[in-house]
PDB file of N, CA and C in Angstrom:
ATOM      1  N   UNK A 264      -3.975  -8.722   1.695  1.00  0.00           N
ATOM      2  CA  UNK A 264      -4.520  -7.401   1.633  1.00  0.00           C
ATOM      3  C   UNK A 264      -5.323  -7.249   0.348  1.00  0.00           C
ATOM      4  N   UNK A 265      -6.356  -6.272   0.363  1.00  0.00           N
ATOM      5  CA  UNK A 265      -7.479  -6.522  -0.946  1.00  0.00           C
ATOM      6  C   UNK A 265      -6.801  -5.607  -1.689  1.00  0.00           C
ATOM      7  N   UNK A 266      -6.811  -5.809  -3.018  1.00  0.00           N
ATOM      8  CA  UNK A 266      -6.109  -4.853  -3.979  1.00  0.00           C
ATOM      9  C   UNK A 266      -7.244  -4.076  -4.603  1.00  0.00           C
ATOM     10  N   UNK A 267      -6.771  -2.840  -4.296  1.00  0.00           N
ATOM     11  CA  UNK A 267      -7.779  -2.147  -5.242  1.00  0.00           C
ATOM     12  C   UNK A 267      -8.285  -2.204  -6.709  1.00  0.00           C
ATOM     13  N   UNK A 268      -9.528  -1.463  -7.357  1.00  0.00           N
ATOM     14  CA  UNK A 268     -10.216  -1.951  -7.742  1.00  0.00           C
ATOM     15  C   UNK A 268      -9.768  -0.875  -9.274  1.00  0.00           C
ATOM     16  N   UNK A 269      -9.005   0.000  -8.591  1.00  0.00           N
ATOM     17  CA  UNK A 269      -8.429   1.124  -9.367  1.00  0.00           C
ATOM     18  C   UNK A 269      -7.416   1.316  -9.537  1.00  0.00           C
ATOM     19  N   UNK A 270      -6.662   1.786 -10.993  1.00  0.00           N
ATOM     20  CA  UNK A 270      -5.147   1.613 -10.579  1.00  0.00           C
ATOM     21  C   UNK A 270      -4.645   2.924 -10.363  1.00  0.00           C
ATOM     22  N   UNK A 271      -3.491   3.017 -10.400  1.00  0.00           N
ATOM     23  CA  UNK A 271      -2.880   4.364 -10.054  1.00  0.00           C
ATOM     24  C   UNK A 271      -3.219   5.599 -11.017  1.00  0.00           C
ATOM     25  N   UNK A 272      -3.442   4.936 -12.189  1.00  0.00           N
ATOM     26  CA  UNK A 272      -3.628   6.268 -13.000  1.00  0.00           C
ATOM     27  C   UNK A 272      -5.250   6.734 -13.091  1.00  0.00           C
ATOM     28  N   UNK A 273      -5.781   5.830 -12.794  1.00  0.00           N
ATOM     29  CA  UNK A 273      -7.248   6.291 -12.191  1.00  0.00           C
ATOM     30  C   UNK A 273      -7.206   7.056 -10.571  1.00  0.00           C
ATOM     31  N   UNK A 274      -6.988   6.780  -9.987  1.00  0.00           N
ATOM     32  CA  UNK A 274      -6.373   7.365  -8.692  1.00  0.00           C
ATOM     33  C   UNK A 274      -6.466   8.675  -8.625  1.00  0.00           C
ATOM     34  N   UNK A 275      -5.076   8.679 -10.015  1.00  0.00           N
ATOM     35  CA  UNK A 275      -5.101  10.137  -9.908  1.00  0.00           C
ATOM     36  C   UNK A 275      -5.772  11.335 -10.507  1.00  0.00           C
ATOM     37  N   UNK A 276      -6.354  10.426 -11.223  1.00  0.00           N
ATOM     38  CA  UNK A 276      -6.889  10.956 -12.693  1.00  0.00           C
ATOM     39  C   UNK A 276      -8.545  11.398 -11.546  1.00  0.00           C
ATOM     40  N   UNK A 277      -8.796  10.621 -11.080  1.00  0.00           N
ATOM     41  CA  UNK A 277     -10.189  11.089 -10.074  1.00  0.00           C
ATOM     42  C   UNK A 277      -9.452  12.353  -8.881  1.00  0.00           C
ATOM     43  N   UNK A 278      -8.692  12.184  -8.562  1.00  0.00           N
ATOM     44  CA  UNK A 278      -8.143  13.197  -7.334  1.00  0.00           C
ATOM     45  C   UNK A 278      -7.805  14.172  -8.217  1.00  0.00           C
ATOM     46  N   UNK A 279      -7.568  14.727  -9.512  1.00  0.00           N
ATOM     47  CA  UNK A 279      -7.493  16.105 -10.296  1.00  0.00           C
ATOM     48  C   UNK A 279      -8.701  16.252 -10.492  1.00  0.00           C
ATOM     49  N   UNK A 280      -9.748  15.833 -10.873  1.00  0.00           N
ATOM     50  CA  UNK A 280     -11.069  15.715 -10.866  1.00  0.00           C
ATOM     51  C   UNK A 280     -11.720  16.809  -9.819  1.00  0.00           C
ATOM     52  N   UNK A 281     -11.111  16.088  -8.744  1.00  0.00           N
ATOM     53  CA  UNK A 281     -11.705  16.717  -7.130  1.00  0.00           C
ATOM     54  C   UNK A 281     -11.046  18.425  -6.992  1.00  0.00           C
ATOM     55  N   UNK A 282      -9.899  18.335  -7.438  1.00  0.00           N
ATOM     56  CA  UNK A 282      -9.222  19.375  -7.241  1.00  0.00           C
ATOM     57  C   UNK A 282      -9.096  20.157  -8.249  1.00  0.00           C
ATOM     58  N   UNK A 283     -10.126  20.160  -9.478  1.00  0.00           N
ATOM     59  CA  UNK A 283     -10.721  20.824 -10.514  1.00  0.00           C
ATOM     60  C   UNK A 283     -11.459  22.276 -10.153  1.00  0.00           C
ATOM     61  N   UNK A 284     -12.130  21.569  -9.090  1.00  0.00           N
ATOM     62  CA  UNK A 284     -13.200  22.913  -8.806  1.00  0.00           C
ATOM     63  C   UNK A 284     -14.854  22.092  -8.685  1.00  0.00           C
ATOM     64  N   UNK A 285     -14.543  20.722  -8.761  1.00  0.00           N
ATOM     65  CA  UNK A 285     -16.026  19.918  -9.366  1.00  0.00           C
ATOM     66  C   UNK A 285     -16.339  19.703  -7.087  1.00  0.00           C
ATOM     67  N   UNK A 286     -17.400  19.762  -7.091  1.00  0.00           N
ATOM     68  CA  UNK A 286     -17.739  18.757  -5.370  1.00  0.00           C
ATOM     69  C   UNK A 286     -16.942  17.814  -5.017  1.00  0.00           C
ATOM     70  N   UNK A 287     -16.760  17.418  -3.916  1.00  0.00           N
ATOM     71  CA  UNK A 287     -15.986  16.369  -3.440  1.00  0.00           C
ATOM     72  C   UNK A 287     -17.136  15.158  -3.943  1.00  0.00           C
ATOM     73  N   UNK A 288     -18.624  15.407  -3.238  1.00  0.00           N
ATOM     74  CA  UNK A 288     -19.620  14.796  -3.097  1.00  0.00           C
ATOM     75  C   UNK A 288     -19.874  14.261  -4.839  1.00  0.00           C
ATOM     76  N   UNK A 289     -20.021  14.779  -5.999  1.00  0.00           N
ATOM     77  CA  UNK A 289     -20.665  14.649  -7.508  1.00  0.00           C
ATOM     78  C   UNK A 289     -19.078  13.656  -7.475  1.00  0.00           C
ATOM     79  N   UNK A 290     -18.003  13.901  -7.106  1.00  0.00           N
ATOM     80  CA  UNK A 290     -16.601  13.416  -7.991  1.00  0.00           C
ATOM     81  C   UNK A 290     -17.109  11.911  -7.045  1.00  0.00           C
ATOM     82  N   UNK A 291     -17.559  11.549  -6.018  1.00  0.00           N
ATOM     83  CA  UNK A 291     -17.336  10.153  -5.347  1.00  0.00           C
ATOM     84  C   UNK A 291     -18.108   9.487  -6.362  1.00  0.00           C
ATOM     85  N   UNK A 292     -19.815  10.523  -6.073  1.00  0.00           N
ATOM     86  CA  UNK A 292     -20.519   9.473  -6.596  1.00  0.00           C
ATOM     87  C   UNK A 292     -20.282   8.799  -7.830  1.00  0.00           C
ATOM     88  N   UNK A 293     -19.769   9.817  -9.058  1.00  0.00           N
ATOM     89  CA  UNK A 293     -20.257   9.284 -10.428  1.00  0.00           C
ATOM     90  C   UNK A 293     -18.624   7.893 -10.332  1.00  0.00           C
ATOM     91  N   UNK A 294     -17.751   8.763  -8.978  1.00  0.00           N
ATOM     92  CA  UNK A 294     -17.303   6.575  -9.447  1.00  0.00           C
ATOM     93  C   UNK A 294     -17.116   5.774  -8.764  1.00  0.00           C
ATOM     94  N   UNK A 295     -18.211   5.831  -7.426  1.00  0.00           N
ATOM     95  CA  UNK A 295     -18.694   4.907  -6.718  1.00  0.00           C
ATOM     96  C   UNK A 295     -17.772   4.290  -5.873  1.00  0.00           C
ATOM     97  N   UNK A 296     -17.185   5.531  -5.070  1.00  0.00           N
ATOM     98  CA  UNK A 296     -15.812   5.692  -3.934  1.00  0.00           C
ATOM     99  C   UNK A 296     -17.179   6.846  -2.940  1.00  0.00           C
ATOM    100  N   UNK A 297     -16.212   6.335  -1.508  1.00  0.00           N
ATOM    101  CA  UNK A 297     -16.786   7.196  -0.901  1.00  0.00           C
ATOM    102  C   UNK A 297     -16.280   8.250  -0.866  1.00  0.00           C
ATOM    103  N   UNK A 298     -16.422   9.530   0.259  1.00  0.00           N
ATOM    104  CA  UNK A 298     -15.691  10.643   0.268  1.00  0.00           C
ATOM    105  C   UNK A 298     -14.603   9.950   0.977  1.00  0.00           C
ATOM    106  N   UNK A 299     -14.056   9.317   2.129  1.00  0.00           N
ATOM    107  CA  UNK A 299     -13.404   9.011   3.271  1.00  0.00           C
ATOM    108  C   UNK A 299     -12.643   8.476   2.616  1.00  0.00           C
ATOM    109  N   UNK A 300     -12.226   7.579   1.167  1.00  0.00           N
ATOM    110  CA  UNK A 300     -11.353   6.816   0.420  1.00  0.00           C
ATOM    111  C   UNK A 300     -10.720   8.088  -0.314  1.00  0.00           C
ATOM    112  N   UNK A 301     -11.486   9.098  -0.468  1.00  0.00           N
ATOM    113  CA  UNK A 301     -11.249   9.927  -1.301  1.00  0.00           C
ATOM    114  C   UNK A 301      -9.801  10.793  -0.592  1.00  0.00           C
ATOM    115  N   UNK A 302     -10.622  11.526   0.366  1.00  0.00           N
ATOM    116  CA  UNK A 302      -9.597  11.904   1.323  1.00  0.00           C
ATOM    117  C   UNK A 302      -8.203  10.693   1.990  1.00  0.00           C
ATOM    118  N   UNK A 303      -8.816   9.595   2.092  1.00  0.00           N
ATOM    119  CA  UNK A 303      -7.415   8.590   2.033  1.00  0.00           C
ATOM    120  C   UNK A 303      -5.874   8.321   1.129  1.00  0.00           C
ATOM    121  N   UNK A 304      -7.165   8.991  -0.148  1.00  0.00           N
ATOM    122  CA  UNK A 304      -6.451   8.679  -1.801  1.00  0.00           C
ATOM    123  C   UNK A 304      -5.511   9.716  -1.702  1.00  0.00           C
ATOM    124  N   UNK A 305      -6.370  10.928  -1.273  1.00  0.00           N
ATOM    125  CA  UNK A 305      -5.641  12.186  -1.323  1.00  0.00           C
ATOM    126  C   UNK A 305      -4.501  12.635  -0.401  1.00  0.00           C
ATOM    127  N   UNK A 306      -4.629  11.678   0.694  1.00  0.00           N
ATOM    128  CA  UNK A 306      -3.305  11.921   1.708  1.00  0.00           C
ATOM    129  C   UNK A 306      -2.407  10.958   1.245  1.00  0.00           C
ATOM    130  N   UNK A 307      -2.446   9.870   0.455  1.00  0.00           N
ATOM    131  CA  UNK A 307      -1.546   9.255   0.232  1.00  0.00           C
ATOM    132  C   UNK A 307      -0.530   9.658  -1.350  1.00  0.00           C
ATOM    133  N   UNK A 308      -1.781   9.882  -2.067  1.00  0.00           N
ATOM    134  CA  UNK A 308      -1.545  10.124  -3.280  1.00  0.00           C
ATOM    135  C   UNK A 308      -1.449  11.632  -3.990  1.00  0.00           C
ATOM    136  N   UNK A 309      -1.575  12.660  -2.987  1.00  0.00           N
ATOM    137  CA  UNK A 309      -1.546  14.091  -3.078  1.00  0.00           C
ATOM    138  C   UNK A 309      -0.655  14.515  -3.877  1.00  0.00           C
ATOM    139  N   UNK A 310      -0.600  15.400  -5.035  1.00  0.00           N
ATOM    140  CA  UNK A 310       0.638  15.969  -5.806  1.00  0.00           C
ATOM    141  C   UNK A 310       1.915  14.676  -6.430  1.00  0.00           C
ATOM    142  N   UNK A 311       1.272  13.292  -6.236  1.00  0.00           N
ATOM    143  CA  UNK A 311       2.081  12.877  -7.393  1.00  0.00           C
ATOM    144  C   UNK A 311       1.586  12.114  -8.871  1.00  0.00           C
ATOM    145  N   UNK A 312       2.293  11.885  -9.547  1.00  0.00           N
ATOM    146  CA  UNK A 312       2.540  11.559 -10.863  1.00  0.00           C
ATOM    147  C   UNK A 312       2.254  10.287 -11.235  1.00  0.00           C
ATOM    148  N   UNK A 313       1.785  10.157 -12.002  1.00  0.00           N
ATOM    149  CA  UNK A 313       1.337   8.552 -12.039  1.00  0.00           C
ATOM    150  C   UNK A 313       2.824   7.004 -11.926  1.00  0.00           C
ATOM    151  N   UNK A 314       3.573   8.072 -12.459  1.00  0.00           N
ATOM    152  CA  UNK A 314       5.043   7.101 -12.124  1.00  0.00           C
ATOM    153  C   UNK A 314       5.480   7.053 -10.678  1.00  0.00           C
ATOM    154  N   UNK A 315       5.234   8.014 -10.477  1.00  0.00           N
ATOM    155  CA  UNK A 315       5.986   8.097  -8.708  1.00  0.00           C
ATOM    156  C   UNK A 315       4.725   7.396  -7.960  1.00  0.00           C
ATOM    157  N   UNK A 316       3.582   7.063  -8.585  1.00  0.00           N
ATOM    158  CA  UNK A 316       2.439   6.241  -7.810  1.00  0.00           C
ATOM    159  C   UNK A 316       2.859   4.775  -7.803  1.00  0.00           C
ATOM    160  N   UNK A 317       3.082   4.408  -9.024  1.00  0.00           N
ATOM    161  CA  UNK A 317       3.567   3.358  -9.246  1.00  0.00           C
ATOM    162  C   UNK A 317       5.031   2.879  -8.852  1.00  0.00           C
ATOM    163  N   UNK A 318       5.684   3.619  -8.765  1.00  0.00           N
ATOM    164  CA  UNK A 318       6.968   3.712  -7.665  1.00  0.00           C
ATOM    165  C   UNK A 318       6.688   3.237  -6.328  1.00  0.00           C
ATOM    166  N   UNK A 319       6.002   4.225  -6.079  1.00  0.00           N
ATOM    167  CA  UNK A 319       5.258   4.282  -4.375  1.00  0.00           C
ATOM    168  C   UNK A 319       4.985   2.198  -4.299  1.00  0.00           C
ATOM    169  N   UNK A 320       4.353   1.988  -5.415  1.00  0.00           N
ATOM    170  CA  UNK A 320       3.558   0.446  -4.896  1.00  0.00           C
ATOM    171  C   UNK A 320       4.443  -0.080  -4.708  1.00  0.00           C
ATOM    172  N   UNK A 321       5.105  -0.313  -6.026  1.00  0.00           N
ATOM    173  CA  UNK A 321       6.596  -0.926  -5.780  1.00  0.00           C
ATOM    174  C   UNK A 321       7.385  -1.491  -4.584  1.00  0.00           C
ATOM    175  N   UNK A 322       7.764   0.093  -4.334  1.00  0.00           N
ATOM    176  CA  UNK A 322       8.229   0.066  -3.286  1.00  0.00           C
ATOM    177  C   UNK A 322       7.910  -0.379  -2.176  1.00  0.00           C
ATOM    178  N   UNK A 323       6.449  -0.607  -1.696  1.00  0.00           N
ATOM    179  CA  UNK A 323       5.465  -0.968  -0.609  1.00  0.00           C
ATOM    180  C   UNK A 323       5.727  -2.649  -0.551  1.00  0.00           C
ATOM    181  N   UNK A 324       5.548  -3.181  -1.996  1.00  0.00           N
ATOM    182  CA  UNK A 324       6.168  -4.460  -2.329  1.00  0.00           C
ATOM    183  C   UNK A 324       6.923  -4.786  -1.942  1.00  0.00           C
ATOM    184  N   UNK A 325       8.116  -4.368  -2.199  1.00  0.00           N
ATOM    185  CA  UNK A 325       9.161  -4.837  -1.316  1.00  0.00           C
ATOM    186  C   UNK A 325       9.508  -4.968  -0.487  1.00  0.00           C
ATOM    187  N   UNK A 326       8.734  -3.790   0.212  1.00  0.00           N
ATOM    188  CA  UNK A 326       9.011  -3.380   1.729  1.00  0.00           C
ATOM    189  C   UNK A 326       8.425  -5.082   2.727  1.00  0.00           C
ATOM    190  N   UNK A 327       7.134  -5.103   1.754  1.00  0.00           N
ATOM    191  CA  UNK A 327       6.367  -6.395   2.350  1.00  0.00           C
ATOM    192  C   UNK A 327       7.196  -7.539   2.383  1.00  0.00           C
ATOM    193  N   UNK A 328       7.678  -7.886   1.209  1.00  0.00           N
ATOM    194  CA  UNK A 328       8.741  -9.038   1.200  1.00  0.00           C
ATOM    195  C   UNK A 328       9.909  -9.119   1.550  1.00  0.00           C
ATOM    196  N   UNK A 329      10.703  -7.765   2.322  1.00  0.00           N
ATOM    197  CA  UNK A 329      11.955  -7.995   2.880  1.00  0.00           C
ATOM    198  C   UNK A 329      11.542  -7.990   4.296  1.00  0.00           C
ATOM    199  N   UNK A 330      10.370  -7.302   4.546  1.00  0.00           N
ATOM    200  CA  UNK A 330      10.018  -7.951   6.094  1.00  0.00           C
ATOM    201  C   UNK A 330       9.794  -8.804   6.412  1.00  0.00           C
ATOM    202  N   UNK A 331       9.171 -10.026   5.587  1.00  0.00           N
ATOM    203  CA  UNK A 331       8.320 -11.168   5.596  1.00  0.00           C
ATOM    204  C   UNK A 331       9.893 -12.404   5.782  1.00  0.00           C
ATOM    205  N   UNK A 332      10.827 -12.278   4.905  1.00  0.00           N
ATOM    206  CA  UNK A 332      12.172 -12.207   4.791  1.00  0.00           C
ATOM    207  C   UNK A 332      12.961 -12.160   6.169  1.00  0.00           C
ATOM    208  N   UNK A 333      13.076 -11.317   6.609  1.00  0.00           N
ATOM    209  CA  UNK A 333      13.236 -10.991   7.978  1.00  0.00           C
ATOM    210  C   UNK A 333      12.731 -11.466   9.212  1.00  0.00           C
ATOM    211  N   UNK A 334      11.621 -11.998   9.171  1.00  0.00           N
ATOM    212  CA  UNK A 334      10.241 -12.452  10.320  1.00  0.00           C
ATOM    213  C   UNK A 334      10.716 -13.950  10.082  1.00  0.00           C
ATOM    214  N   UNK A 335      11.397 -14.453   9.381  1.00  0.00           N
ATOM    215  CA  UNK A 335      11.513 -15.672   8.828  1.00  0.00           C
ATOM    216  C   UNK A 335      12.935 -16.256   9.254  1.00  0.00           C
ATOM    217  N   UNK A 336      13.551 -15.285   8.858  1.00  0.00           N
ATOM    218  CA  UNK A 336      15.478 -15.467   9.258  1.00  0.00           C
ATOM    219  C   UNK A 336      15.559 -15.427  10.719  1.00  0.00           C
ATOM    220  N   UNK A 337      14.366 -14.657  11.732  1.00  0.00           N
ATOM    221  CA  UNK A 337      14.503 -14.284  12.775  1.00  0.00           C
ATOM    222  C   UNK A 337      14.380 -15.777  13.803  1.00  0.00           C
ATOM    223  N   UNK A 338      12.938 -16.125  13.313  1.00  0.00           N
ATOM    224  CA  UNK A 338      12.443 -17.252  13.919  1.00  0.00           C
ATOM    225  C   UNK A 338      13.443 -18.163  13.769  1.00  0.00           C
ATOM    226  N   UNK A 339      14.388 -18.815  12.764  1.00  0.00           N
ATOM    227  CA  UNK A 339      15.145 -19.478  12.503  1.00  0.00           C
ATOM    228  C   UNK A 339      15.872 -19.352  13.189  1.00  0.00           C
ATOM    229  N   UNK A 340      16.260 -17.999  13.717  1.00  0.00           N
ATOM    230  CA  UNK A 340      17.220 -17.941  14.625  1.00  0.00           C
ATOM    231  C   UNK A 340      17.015 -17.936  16.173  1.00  0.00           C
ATOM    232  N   UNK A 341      15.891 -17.937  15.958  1.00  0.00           N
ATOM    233  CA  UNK A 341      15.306 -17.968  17.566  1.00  0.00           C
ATOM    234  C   UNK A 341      15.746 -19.848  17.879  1.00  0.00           C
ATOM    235  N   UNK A 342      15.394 -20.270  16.729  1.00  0.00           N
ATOM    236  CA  UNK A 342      14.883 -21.644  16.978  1.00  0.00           C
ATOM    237  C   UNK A 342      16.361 -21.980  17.398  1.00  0.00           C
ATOM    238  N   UNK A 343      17.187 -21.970  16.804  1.00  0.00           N
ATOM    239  CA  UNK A 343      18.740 -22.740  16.497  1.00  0.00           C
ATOM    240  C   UNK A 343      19.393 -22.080  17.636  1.00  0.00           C
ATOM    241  N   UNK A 344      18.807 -20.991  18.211  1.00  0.00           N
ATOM    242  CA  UNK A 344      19.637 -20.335  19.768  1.00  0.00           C
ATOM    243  C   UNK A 344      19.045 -21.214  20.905  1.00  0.00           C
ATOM    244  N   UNK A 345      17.789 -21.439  20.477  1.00  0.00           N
ATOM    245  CA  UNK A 345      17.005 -22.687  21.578  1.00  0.00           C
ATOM    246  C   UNK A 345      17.861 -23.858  22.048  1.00  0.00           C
ATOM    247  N   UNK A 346      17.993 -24.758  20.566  1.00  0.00           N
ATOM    248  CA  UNK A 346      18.157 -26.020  20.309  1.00  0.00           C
ATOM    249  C   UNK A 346      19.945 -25.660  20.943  1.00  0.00           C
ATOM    250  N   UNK A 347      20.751 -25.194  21.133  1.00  0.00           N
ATOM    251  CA  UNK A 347      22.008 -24.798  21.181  1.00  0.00           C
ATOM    252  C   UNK A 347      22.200 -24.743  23.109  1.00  0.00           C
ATOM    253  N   UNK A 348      21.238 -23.768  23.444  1.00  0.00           N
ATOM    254  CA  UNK A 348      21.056 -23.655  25.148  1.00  0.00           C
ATOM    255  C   UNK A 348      20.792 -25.196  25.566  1.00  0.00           C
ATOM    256  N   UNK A 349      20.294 -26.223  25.069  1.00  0.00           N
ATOM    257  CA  UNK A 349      19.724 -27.252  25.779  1.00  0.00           C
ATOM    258  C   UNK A 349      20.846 -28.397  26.158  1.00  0.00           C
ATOM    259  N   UNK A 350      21.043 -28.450  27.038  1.00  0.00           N
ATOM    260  CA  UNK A 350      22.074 -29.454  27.303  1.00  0.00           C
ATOM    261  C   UNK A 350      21.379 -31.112  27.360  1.00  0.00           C
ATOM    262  N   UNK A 351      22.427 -31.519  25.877  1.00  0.00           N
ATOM    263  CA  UNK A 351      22.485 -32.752  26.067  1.00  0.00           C
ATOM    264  C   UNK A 351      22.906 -34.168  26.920  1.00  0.00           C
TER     265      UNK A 351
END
C-alpha cells in the first residue's frame, strides 16, 4: 500500500486549515491535495488529535499483521487437514 506523503500532524494541521473559514478549493491547492483526498482526510481524520491519529495507524498496523498471521495459520491448516484425509 503507498504511504502517504504527509504525516499525521500535517493531516491535521491542513484539515483545521479547511475548517478555519479559508475555501476548501485555496486550502487543496496551496498543498497540492485534491479536494476528494481532502474530504477522504476529513472522514477519516475528522475531530481527532494528532495522537489518536497516530494511534489510529498503529492500530491499522496491526490489524494488517494479525490478519496476514491468520491467512497463514489458516492455509497451514488447510494443508495438514488435506494431507491427513488421504489414505495411505
Amino acid at each position: 500500500m503507498k504511504r502517504s506523503k504527509f504525516s499525521e500532524e500535517k493531516i491535521i494541521g491542513i484539515l483545521k486549515e479547511a475548517q478555519g473559514g479559508e475555501k476548501v478549493g485555496e486550502v487543496c491547492r496551496r498543498h497540492g491535495i485534491s479536494e476528494q483526498t481532502l474530504y477522504r482526510w476529513r472522514a477519516k481524520f475528522g475531530g481527532m488529535d494528532v495522537n489518536e491519529a497516530r494511534r489510529l495507524r498503529q492500530l491499522e498496523e496491526e490489524n494488517r499483521r494479525l490478519k496476514t498471521a491468520v491467512a497463514d495459520l489458516t492455509l497451514d491448516n488447510q494443508v495438514l487437514k488435506e494431507l491427513v484425509k488421504r489414505k495411505w
